[in-house]
PDB file of C-alpha atoms in Angstrom:
ATOM      1  CA  UNK A 817     121.969 184.594 123.108  1.00 50.00           C
ATOM      2  CA  UNK A 818     119.388 182.853 125.154  1.00 61.00           C
ATOM      3  CA  UNK A 819     115.835 182.727 123.483  1.00 60.00           C
ATOM      4  CA  UNK A 820     114.163 185.253 126.724  1.00 59.00           C
ATOM      5  CA  UNK A 821     117.394 187.686 125.848  1.00 62.00           C
ATOM      6  CA  UNK A 822     116.729 187.607 121.845  1.00 63.00           C
ATOM      7  CA  UNK A 823     112.521 187.568 122.316  1.00 63.00           C
ATOM      8  CA  UNK A 824     113.735 190.708 124.198  1.00 65.00           C
ATOM      9  CA  UNK A 825     116.206 192.585 121.161  1.00 81.00           C
ATOM     10  CA  UNK A 826     113.886 191.291 118.859  1.00 82.00           C
ATOM     11  CA  UNK A 827     110.818 192.250 120.263  1.00 86.00           C
ATOM     12  CA  UNK A 828     112.512 196.329 121.027  1.00 90.00           C
ATOM     13  CA  UNK A 829     113.571 196.451 117.171  1.00 92.00           C
ATOM     14  CA  UNK A 830     110.522 195.927 115.915  1.00 93.00           C
ATOM     15  CA  UNK A 831     108.191 198.386 118.181  1.00 94.00           C
ATOM     16  CA  UNK A 832     111.789 200.924 117.937  1.00 95.00           C
ATOM     17  CA  UNK A 833     110.557 201.245 114.384  1.00 96.00           C
ATOM     18  CA  UNK A 834     107.451 200.572 113.935  1.00 96.00           C
ATOM     19  CA  UNK A 835     106.969 204.429 116.767  1.00 97.00           C
ATOM     20  CA  UNK A 836     110.050 205.580 113.836  1.00 98.00           C
ATOM     21  CA  UNK A 837     108.575 204.942 110.646  1.00 98.00           C
ATOM     22  CA  UNK A 838     105.284 206.572 111.997  1.00 97.00           C
ATOM     23  CA  UNK A 839     107.178 209.653 112.602  1.00 98.00           C
ATOM     24  CA  UNK A 840     108.962 210.512 109.761  1.00 98.00           C
ATOM     25  CA  UNK A 841     106.019 209.257 107.638  1.00 98.00           C
ATOM     26  CA  UNK A 842     104.156 211.201 110.089  1.00 98.00           C
ATOM     27  CA  UNK A 843     106.765 214.480 109.691  1.00 98.00           C
ATOM     28  CA  UNK A 844     107.210 214.775 106.109  1.00 98.00           C
ATOM     29  CA  UNK A 845     103.027 214.463 105.481  1.00 98.00           C
ATOM     30  CA  UNK A 846     102.290 217.105 107.792  1.00 97.00           C
ATOM     31  CA  UNK A 847     105.548 219.152 106.897  1.00 97.00           C
ATOM     32  CA  UNK A 848     103.119 218.797 103.077  1.00 98.00           C
ATOM     33  CA  UNK A 849     100.335 219.592 103.910  1.00 97.00           C
ATOM     34  CA  UNK A 850     100.396 222.715 106.418  1.00 97.00           C
ATOM     35  CA  UNK A 851     103.471 224.461 103.631  1.00 97.00           C
ATOM     36  CA  UNK A 852     102.368 223.200 100.453  1.00 98.00           C
ATOM     37  CA  UNK A 853      98.802 223.761  98.453  1.00 98.00           C
ATOM     38  CA  UNK A 854      97.133 220.790  96.199  1.00 97.00           C
ATOM     39  CA  UNK A 855      98.513 220.213  93.048  1.00 95.00           C
ATOM     40  CA  UNK A 856     102.196 222.349  94.429  1.00 98.00           C
ATOM     41  CA  UNK A 857     105.233 220.548  92.766  1.00 97.00           C
ATOM     42  CA  UNK A 858     109.385 221.320  93.858  1.00 97.00           C
ATOM     43  CA  UNK A 859     112.058 220.035  91.690  1.00 96.00           C
ATOM     44  CA  UNK A 860     114.458 218.493  93.902  1.00 96.00           C
ATOM     45  CA  UNK A 861     116.301 215.893  90.219  1.00 94.00           C
ATOM     46  CA  UNK A 862     114.620 216.026  86.802  1.00 92.00           C
ATOM     47  CA  UNK A 863     113.679 212.089  87.478  1.00 94.00           C
ATOM     48  CA  UNK A 864     112.365 213.515  91.934  1.00 96.00           C
ATOM     49  CA  UNK A 865     109.632 216.206  92.446  1.00 97.00           C
ATOM     50  CA  UNK A 866     108.138 216.601  95.390  1.00 97.00           C
ATOM     51  CA  UNK A 867     103.873 216.906  94.550  1.00 97.00           C
ATOM     52  CA  UNK A 868     101.428 217.402  96.779  1.00 98.00           C
ATOM     53  CA  UNK A 869      98.552 214.999  95.970  1.00 96.00           C
ATOM     54  CA  UNK A 870      95.258 213.933  97.974  1.00 95.00           C
ATOM     55  CA  UNK A 871      93.900 210.368  97.465  1.00 89.00           C
ATOM     56  CA  UNK A 872      90.574 208.608  99.569  1.00 78.00           C
ATOM     57  CA  UNK A 873      92.879 204.777  98.223  1.00 63.00           C
ATOM     58  CA  UNK A 874      94.858 202.388  99.130  1.00 58.00           C
ATOM     59  CA  UNK A 875      98.736 201.650  98.141  1.00 54.00           C
ATOM     60  CA  UNK A 876      99.414 204.519  95.382  1.00 52.00           C
ATOM     61  CA  UNK A 877      95.974 205.996  94.767  1.00 53.00           C
ATOM     62  CA  UNK A 878      94.456 202.243  93.815  1.00 57.00           C
ATOM     63  CA  UNK A 879      91.224 202.836  95.131  1.00 57.00           C
ATOM     64  CA  UNK A 880      88.675 199.995  95.092  1.00 56.00           C
ATOM     65  CA  UNK A 881      86.110 200.274  97.892  1.00 60.00           C
ATOM     66  CA  UNK A 882      84.016 203.518  99.113  1.00 67.00           C
ATOM     67  CA  UNK A 883      86.052 205.045 102.332  1.00 73.00           C
ATOM     68  CA  UNK A 884      85.295 203.951 105.008  1.00 80.00           C
ATOM     69  CA  UNK A 885      84.732 200.307 104.866  1.00 80.00           C
ATOM     70  CA  UNK A 886      89.019 200.588 103.411  1.00 80.00           C
ATOM     71  CA  UNK A 887      89.636 202.934 106.713  1.00 83.00           C
ATOM     72  CA  UNK A 888      88.073 199.763 108.399  1.00 87.00           C
ATOM     73  CA  UNK A 889      90.054 197.093 105.630  1.00 86.00           C
ATOM     74  CA  UNK A 890      92.976 198.765 107.044  1.00 86.00           C
ATOM     75  CA  UNK A 891      92.237 198.314 110.142  1.00 92.00           C
ATOM     76  CA  UNK A 892      92.003 195.106 110.621  1.00 93.00           C
ATOM     77  CA  UNK A 893      94.486 194.605 108.215  1.00 91.00           C
ATOM     78  CA  UNK A 894      97.020 196.839 110.998  1.00 94.00           C
ATOM     79  CA  UNK A 895      95.399 194.214 113.939  1.00 95.00           C
ATOM     80  CA  UNK A 896      96.333 191.716 112.379  1.00 94.00           C
ATOM     81  CA  UNK A 897     100.095 191.863 110.824  1.00 94.00           C
ATOM     82  CA  UNK A 898     100.863 193.068 115.237  1.00 94.00           C
ATOM     83  CA  UNK A 899      98.870 190.362 116.186  1.00 94.00           C
ATOM     84  CA  UNK A 900     101.155 187.419 113.768  1.00 92.00           C
ATOM     85  CA  UNK A 901     104.445 190.062 114.235  1.00 92.00           C
ATOM     86  CA  UNK A 902     103.591 189.059 118.518  1.00 90.00           C
ATOM     87  CA  UNK A 903     103.592 185.652 117.471  1.00 87.00           C
ATOM     88  CA  UNK A 904     107.194 185.380 114.924  1.00 87.00           C
ATOM     89  CA  UNK A 905     108.631 187.202 117.559  1.00 85.00           C
ATOM     90  CA  UNK A 906     107.341 184.938 120.434  1.00 82.00           C
ATOM     91  CA  UNK A 907     108.893 182.614 117.951  1.00 79.00           C
ATOM     92  CA  UNK A 908     112.282 180.986 115.957  1.00 71.00           C
ATOM     93  CA  UNK A 909     113.097 183.315 113.377  1.00 79.00           C
ATOM     94  CA  UNK A 910     115.740 186.086 111.280  1.00 86.00           C
ATOM     95  CA  UNK A 911     115.432 189.325 112.656  1.00 89.00           C
ATOM     96  CA  UNK A 912     115.227 190.719 109.163  1.00 93.00           C
ATOM     97  CA  UNK A 913     112.521 188.191 108.562  1.00 93.00           C
ATOM     98  CA  UNK A 914     110.486 190.585 111.679  1.00 93.00           C
ATOM     99  CA  UNK A 915     111.879 193.963 110.568  1.00 95.00           C
ATOM    100  CA  UNK A 916     110.594 193.155 107.549  1.00 96.00           C
ATOM    101  CA  UNK A 917     106.883 192.814 108.856  1.00 96.00           C
ATOM    102  CA  UNK A 918     107.546 195.845 110.796  1.00 96.00           C
ATOM    103  CA  UNK A 919     108.226 198.001 107.449  1.00 97.00           C
ATOM    104  CA  UNK A 920     105.286 196.107 106.681  1.00 96.00           C
ATOM    105  CA  UNK A 921     102.789 197.670 109.824  1.00 96.00           C
ATOM    106  CA  UNK A 922     103.939 200.599 110.379  1.00 97.00           C
ATOM    107  CA  UNK A 923     103.533 201.123 107.040  1.00 95.00           C
ATOM    108  CA  UNK A 924      99.742 200.534 107.501  1.00 93.00           C
ATOM    109  CA  UNK A 925      98.955 202.560 110.039  1.00 95.00           C
ATOM    110  CA  UNK A 926     100.791 205.878 108.997  1.00 95.00           C
ATOM    111  CA  UNK A 927      97.739 206.360 106.354  1.00 93.00           C
ATOM    112  CA  UNK A 928      95.545 204.913 108.462  1.00 93.00           C
ATOM    113  CA  UNK A 929      95.932 207.466 111.837  1.00 94.00           C
ATOM    114  CA  UNK A 930      95.288 209.946 107.978  1.00 94.00           C
ATOM    115  CA  UNK A 931      91.276 208.850 107.143  1.00 92.00           C
ATOM    116  CA  UNK A 932      91.165 208.192 110.959  1.00 93.00           C
ATOM    117  CA  UNK A 933      92.438 211.967 112.347  1.00 95.00           C
ATOM    118  CA  UNK A 934      93.505 214.240 108.946  1.00 96.00           C
ATOM    119  CA  UNK A 935      89.573 215.242 108.630  1.00 95.00           C
ATOM    120  CA  UNK A 936      88.556 216.218 112.479  1.00 96.00           C
ATOM    121  CA  UNK A 937      92.771 218.285 112.257  1.00 97.00           C
ATOM    122  CA  UNK A 938      92.350 219.776 109.342  1.00 98.00           C
ATOM    123  CA  UNK A 939      90.724 222.168 107.059  1.00 97.00           C
ATOM    124  CA  UNK A 940      90.361 221.196 103.201  1.00 96.00           C
ATOM    125  CA  UNK A 941      94.056 221.493 101.577  1.00 96.00           C
ATOM    126  CA  UNK A 942      93.209 222.916  97.686  1.00 96.00           C
ATOM    127  CA  UNK A 943      95.255 224.670  94.710  1.00 97.00           C
ATOM    128  CA  UNK A 944      94.448 227.699  95.881  1.00 96.00           C
ATOM    129  CA  UNK A 945      94.442 227.523 100.426  1.00 95.00           C
ATOM    130  CA  UNK A 946      97.122 225.451 102.240  1.00 97.00           C
ATOM    131  CA  UNK A 947      95.441 223.586 104.946  1.00 97.00           C
ATOM    132  CA  UNK A 948      95.181 225.186 108.250  1.00 97.00           C
ATOM    133  CA  UNK A 949      95.125 222.925 112.074  1.00 96.00           C
ATOM    134  CA  UNK A 950      91.888 223.082 113.344  1.00 97.00           C
ATOM    135  CA  UNK A 951      90.253 222.215 116.792  1.00 96.00           C
ATOM    136  CA  UNK A 952      90.058 217.918 116.484  1.00 94.00           C
ATOM    137  CA  UNK A 953      86.769 217.997 115.132  1.00 93.00           C
ATOM    138  CA  UNK A 954      86.420 221.668 112.376  1.00 95.00           C
ATOM    139  CA  UNK A 955      87.859 219.324 109.488  1.00 96.00           C
ATOM    140  CA  UNK A 956      87.100 218.794 107.019  1.00 96.00           C
ATOM    141  CA  UNK A 957      85.745 215.500 107.002  1.00 94.00           C
ATOM    142  CA  UNK A 958      84.752 212.852 109.709  1.00 92.00           C
ATOM    143  CA  UNK A 959      86.855 210.636 111.407  1.00 92.00           C
ATOM    144  CA  UNK A 960      87.441 207.349 109.335  1.00 90.00           C
ATOM    145  CA  UNK A 961      87.106 209.796 105.983  1.00 91.00           C
ATOM    146  CA  UNK A 962      90.509 212.042 105.653  1.00 93.00           C
ATOM    147  CA  UNK A 963      92.370 211.638 103.011  1.00 93.00           C
ATOM    148  CA  UNK A 964      96.225 210.209 102.112  1.00 94.00           C
ATOM    149  CA  UNK A 965      98.797 212.930 101.853  1.00 96.00           C
ATOM    150  CA  UNK A 966     101.353 211.264  99.630  1.00 96.00           C
ATOM    151  CA  UNK A 967     104.501 213.170  97.624  1.00 97.00           C
ATOM    152  CA  UNK A 968     107.352 211.753  96.441  1.00 97.00           C
ATOM    153  CA  UNK A 969     107.112 211.416  92.254  1.00 97.00           C
ATOM    154  CA  UNK A 970     110.558 210.019  90.394  1.00 96.00           C
ATOM    155  CA  UNK A 971     109.570 209.941  86.449  1.00 95.00           C
ATOM    156  CA  UNK A 972     112.319 207.866  85.830  1.00 92.00           C
ATOM    157  CA  UNK A 973     112.021 207.949  82.111  1.00 91.00           C
ATOM    158  CA  UNK A 974     109.864 210.200  80.422  1.00 89.00           C
ATOM    159  CA  UNK A 975     109.564 209.059  76.497  1.00 90.00           C
ATOM    160  CA  UNK A 976     106.513 208.406  74.116  1.00 91.00           C
ATOM    161  CA  UNK A 977     105.057 205.344  72.426  1.00 91.00           C
ATOM    162  CA  UNK A 978     106.720 204.567  69.145  1.00 91.00           C
ATOM    163  CA  UNK A 979     103.660 205.421  66.804  1.00 90.00           C
ATOM    164  CA  UNK A 980     102.917 202.063  65.666  1.00 91.00           C
ATOM    165  CA  UNK A 981     102.233 200.635  68.962  1.00 88.00           C
ATOM    166  CA  UNK A 982      98.669 200.628  69.597  1.00 89.00           C
ATOM    167  CA  UNK A 983      96.681 202.769  71.648  1.00 87.00           C
ATOM    168  CA  UNK A 984      98.921 204.496  73.777  1.00 88.00           C
ATOM    169  CA  UNK A 985     101.545 204.641  69.908  1.00 88.00           C
ATOM    170  CA  UNK A 986     102.538 208.492  70.191  1.00 89.00           C
ATOM    171  CA  UNK A 987     100.995 208.870  73.813  1.00 91.00           C
ATOM    172  CA  UNK A 988     103.842 209.944  76.379  1.00 90.00           C
ATOM    173  CA  UNK A 989     104.845 207.081  78.881  1.00 89.00           C
ATOM    174  CA  UNK A 990     106.618 207.916  82.120  1.00 90.00           C
ATOM    175  CA  UNK A 991     108.284 205.746  84.363  1.00 89.00           C
ATOM    176  CA  UNK A 992     107.499 205.785  87.318  1.00 87.00           C
ATOM    177  CA  UNK A 993     104.772 208.062  87.401  1.00 89.00           C
ATOM    178  CA  UNK A 994     102.928 206.606  90.700  1.00 92.00           C
ATOM    179  CA  UNK A 995     102.472 209.722  93.888  1.00 94.00           C
ATOM    180  CA  UNK A 996     103.308 207.800  96.880  1.00 95.00           C
ATOM    181  CA  UNK A 997     104.095 208.159 100.918  1.00 96.00           C
ATOM    182  CA  UNK A 998     106.747 207.130 102.819  1.00 97.00           C
ATOM    183  CA  UNK A 999     104.507 204.670 104.631  1.00 96.00           C
ATOM    184  CA  UNK A1000     103.342 203.383 100.993  1.00 94.00           C
ATOM    185  CA  UNK A1001     107.238 203.381  99.834  1.00 96.00           C
ATOM    186  CA  UNK A1002     107.994 200.965 103.920  1.00 97.00           C
ATOM    187  CA  UNK A1003     104.864 198.249 102.556  1.00 96.00           C
ATOM    188  CA  UNK A1004     106.251 198.159  99.496  1.00 95.00           C
ATOM    189  CA  UNK A1005     109.327 197.815 100.190  1.00 97.00           C
ATOM    190  CA  UNK A1006     109.023 195.203 102.922  1.00 96.00           C
ATOM    191  CA  UNK A1007     107.318 192.783 101.025  1.00 95.00           C
ATOM    192  CA  UNK A1008     109.264 193.043  97.684  1.00 96.00           C
ATOM    193  CA  UNK A1009     111.927 191.870 100.827  1.00 95.00           C
ATOM    194  CA  UNK A1010     109.914 189.383 101.705  1.00 94.00           C
ATOM    195  CA  UNK A1011     109.632 187.557  98.528  1.00 92.00           C
ATOM    196  CA  UNK A1012     113.094 188.057  97.123  1.00 93.00           C
ATOM    197  CA  UNK A1013     115.066 186.598 100.962  1.00 92.00           C
ATOM    198  CA  UNK A1014     111.860 185.322 103.313  1.00 90.00           C
ATOM    199  CA  UNK A1015     109.660 183.206 101.373  1.00 86.00           C
ATOM    200  CA  UNK A1016     111.334 180.265 103.726  1.00 84.00           C
ATOM    201  CA  UNK A1017     110.501 181.531 106.722  1.00 81.00           C
ATOM    202  CA  UNK A1018     106.615 182.519 105.394  1.00 76.00           C
ATOM    203  CA  UNK A1019     106.556 178.791 104.520  1.00 74.00           C
ATOM    204  CA  UNK A1020     107.529 177.285 107.824  1.00 70.00           C
ATOM    205  CA  UNK A1021     103.997 179.605 109.821  1.00 61.00           C
ATOM    206  CA  UNK A1022     102.808 178.000 107.244  1.00 54.00           C
ATOM    207  CA  UNK A1023     103.241 174.270 107.879  1.00 51.00           C
ATOM    208  CA  UNK A1024     103.386 175.526 111.766  1.00 53.00           C
ATOM    209  CA  UNK A1025      99.862 176.527 112.339  1.00 51.00           C
ATOM    210  CA  UNK A1026      98.644 172.826 110.479  1.00 52.00           C
ATOM    211  CA  UNK A1027     100.726 170.974 112.735  1.00 52.00           C
ATOM    212  CA  UNK A1028      99.932 172.593 115.707  1.00 52.00           C
ATOM    213  CA  UNK A1029      96.419 170.801 116.729  1.00 51.00           C
ATOM    214  CA  UNK A1030      97.714 167.351 116.090  1.00 46.00           C
ATOM    215  CA  UNK A1031     101.193 168.899 118.074  1.00 46.00           C
ATOM    216  CA  UNK A1032      98.380 169.573 120.925  1.00 45.00           C
ATOM    217  CA  UNK A1033      96.363 166.549 120.338  1.00 44.00           C
TER     218      UNK A1033
END
């Protein structure tokens, strides 16, 4: 396969994958938000639940910064990942590396979409009311201040710490306890695959960046 053809093929795969992940992520979130009340839980199996929660923070509900700062940080991060992905596609690379970067990009963009538009277009979800569509600007929050919708809950192990364990002794232990969404899952899987199988690709990019100035002289 010629380099030009590979560039076109891999670039198209990256674009289609990002679009597919974004569409699936938004379909799931909108379906949950417009059919479930906040805190509603549907048991699929004994280890898998649909649990509707919302958060202002990062993946898996983590919060370290205020909402506006976090949303702007996400936008900058997505812009950087998108720029980096374009650079990778134009250089020698493995397709799996492009797929991993595309998954991370799409996942980050999916959560940004919630922050940007859900507050503008939905009424607030509460334990008593299901959110409704409203005219843009008539929703529960301003631009960039919408909440991220999470729903996947996998309590794979539910037990109690032994009494002799300091601090946690006798308390319930749940693995895996975070509630997350499809976008979070793509970010996590993409990062894990990068670290497991594509560390050399990351190192090669670092070497390329360091060597580029001297090559141009």
